[in-house]
Tab-separated table of C-alpha atoms in Angstrom:
chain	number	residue	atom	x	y	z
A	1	UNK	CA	-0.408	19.864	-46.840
A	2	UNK	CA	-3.826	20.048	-44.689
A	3	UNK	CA	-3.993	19.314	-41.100
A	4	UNK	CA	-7.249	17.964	-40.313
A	5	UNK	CA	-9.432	19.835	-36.962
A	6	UNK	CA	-9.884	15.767	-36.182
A	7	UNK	CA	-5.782	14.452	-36.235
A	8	UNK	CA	-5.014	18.049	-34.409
A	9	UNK	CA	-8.019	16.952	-31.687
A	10	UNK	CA	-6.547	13.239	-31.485
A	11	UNK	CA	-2.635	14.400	-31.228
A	12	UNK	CA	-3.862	16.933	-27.727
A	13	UNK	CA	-5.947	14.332	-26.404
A	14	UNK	CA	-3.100	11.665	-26.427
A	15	UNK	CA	-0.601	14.633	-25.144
A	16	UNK	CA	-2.763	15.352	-22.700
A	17	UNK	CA	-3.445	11.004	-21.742
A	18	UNK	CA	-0.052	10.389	-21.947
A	19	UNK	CA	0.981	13.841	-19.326
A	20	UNK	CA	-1.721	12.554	-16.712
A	21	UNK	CA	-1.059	8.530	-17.316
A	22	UNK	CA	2.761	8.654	-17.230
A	23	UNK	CA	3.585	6.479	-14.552
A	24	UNK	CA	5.388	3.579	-16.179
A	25	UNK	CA	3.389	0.390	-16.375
A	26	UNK	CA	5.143	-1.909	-13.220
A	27	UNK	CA	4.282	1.215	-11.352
A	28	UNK	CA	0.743	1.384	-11.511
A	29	UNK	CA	0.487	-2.279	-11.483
A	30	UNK	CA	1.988	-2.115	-8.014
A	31	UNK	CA	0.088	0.704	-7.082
A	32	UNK	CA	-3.249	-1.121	-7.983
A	33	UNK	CA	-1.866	-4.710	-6.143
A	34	UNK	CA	-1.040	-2.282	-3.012
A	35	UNK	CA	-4.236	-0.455	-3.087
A	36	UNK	CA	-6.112	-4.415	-3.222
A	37	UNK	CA	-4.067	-5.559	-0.633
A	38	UNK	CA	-3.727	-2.721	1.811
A	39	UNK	CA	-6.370	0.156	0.887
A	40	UNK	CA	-9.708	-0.672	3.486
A	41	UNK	CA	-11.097	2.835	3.993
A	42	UNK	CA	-14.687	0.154	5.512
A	43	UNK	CA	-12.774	-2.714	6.613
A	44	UNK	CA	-13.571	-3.746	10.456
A	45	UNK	CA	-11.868	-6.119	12.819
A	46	UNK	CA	-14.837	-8.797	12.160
A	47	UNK	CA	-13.952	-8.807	8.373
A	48	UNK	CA	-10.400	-10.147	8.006
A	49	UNK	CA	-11.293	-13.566	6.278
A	50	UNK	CA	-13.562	-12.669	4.491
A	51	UNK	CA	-12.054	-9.340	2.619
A	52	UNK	CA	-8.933	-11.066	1.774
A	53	UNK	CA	-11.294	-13.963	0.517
A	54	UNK	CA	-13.180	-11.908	-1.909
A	55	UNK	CA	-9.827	-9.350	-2.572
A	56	UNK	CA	-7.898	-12.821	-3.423
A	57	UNK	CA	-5.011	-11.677	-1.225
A	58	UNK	CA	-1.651	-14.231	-1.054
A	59	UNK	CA	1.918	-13.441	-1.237
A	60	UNK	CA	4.230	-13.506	-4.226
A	61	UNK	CA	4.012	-17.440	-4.407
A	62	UNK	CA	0.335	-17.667	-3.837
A	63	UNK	CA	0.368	-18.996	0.000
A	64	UNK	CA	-1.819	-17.511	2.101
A	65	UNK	CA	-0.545	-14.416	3.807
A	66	UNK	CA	0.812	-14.813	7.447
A	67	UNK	CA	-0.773	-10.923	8.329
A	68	UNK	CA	-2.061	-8.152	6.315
A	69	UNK	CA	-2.799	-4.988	6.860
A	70	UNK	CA	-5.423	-2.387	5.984
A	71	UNK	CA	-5.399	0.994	5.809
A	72	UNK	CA	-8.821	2.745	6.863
A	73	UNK	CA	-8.903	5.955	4.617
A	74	UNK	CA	-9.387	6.642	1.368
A	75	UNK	CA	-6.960	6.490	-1.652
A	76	UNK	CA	-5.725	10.192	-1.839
A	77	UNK	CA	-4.936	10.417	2.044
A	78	UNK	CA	-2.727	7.259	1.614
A	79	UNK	CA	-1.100	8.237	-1.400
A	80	UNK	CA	-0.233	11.642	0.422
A	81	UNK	CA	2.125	9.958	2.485
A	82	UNK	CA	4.396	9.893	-0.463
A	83	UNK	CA	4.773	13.150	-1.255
A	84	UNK	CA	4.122	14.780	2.429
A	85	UNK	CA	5.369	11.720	4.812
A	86	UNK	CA	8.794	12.015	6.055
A	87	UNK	CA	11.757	10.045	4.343
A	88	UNK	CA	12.763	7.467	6.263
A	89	UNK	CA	15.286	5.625	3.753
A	90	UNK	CA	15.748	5.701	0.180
A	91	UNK	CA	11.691	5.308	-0.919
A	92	UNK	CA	10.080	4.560	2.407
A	93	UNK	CA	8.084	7.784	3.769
A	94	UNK	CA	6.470	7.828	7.388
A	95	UNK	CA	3.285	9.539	7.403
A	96	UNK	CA	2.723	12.896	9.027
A	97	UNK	CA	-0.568	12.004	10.747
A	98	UNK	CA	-1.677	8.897	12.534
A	99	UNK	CA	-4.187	6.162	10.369
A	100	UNK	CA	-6.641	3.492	11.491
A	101	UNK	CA	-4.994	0.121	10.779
A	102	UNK	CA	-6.818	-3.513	10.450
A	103	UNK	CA	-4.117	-6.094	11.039
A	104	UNK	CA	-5.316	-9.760	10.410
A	105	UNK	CA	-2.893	-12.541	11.326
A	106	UNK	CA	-3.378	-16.680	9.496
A	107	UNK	CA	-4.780	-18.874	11.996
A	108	UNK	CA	-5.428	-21.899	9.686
A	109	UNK	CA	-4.942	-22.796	5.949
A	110	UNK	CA	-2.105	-22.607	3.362
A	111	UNK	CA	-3.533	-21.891	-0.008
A	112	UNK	CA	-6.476	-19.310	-1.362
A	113	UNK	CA	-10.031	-19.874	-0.550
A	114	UNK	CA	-8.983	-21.963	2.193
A	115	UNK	CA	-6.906	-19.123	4.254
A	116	UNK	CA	-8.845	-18.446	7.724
A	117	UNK	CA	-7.671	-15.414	10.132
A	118	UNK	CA	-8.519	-14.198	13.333
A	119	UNK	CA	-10.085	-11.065	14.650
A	120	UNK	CA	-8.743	-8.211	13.064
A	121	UNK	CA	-6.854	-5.791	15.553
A	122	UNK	CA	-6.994	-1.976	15.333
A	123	UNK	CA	-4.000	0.305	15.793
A	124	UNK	CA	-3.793	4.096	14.962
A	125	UNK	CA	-0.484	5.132	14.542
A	126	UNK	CA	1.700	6.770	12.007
A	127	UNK	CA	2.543	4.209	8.874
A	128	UNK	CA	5.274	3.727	7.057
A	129	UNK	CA	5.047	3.271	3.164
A	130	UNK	CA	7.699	2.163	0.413
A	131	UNK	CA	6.599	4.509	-2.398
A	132	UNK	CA	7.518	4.723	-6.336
A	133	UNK	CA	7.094	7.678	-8.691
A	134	UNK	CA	5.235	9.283	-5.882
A	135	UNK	CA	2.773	6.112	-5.591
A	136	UNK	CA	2.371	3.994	-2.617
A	137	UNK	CA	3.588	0.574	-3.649
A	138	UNK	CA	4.882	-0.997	-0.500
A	139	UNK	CA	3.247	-1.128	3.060
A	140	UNK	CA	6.197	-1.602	5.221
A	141	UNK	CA	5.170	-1.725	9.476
A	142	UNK	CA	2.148	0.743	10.951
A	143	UNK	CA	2.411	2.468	14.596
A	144	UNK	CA	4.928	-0.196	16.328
A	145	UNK	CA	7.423	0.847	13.719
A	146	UNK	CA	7.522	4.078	15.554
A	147	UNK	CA	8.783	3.066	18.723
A	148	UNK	CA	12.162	2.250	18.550
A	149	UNK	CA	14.533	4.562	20.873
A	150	UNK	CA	17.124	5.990	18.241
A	151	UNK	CA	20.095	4.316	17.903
A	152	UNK	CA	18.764	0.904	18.856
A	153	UNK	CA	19.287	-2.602	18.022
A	154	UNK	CA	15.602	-2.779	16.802
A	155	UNK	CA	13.022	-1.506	14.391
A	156	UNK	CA	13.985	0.740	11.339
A	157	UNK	CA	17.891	0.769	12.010
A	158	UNK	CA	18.358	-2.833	12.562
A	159	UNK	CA	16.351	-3.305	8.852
A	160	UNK	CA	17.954	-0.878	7.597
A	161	UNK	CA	21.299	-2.763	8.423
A	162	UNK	CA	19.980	-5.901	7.951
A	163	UNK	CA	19.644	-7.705	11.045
């Protein structure tokens, strides 16, 4: 039996595909929904309403979302809070270095095009990411998060239980 130089080609190219493209499916999916909703390496205060216009931003039901958050750096600096952040709980990681933040809050509307925010407001702090096969998926609380006095009733503990 003859191995064709072509089917020997095609087998190491999909090896090689399927070594650098193994994240499972749901995870890139959520990767690529977290990057549209959260990733905003040029995003400015004046540009809440109309980024999450054009980005087509809502939560899970399709309501406008109460705040959002973007992240002002590009894609690999996010992404290594997952592997370099610290591990806060199960698969949330806080980053190691502070980021620029643009939080937008609703201030009229209900449904997509019609959602209308305020001024953006601009934190740097340290974030705090839910991540999945070393992907950010999840943007969980920026700076603020970071203030809770250990032990306290409030921030990451009191989630963490619950309350």
């Amino acid at each position: 039996m003859e191995i064709h130089q072509s089917t020997v080609i095609l087998l190491l190219l999909l090896c090689v595909s399927s070594y650098t493209h193994a994240q499972p499916a749901h995870t890139m999916r959520r990767y690529q929904n977290f990057l549209n909703h959260h990733r905003g390496p040029y995003v400015n205060v004046e540009m809440c309403t109309s980024e999450i216009r054009h980005r087509k931003i809502t939560d899970s039901a399709g309501y406008c979302k109460p705040v959002n958050s973007f992240i002002r750096a590009p894609d690999h600096l996010i992404t290594a809070v997952c592997s370099g952040g610290t591990r806060l709980y199960y698969n949330l990681f806080r980053s190691g270095t502070p980021f620029d933040v643009v939080t937008c809050r609703l201030k009229s509307g209900q449904t997509h095009p019609d959602c209308e925010y305020d001024r953006g407001r601009l934190s740097i702090g340290n974030i705090v990411l839910g991540c999945e096969h070393g992907l950010p998926v999840h943007y969980e609380m920026g700076s603020h998060f970071m203030l809770r006095r250990p032990g306290s009733s409030w921030g990451f503990d009191a989630l963490r239980k619950g309350t």
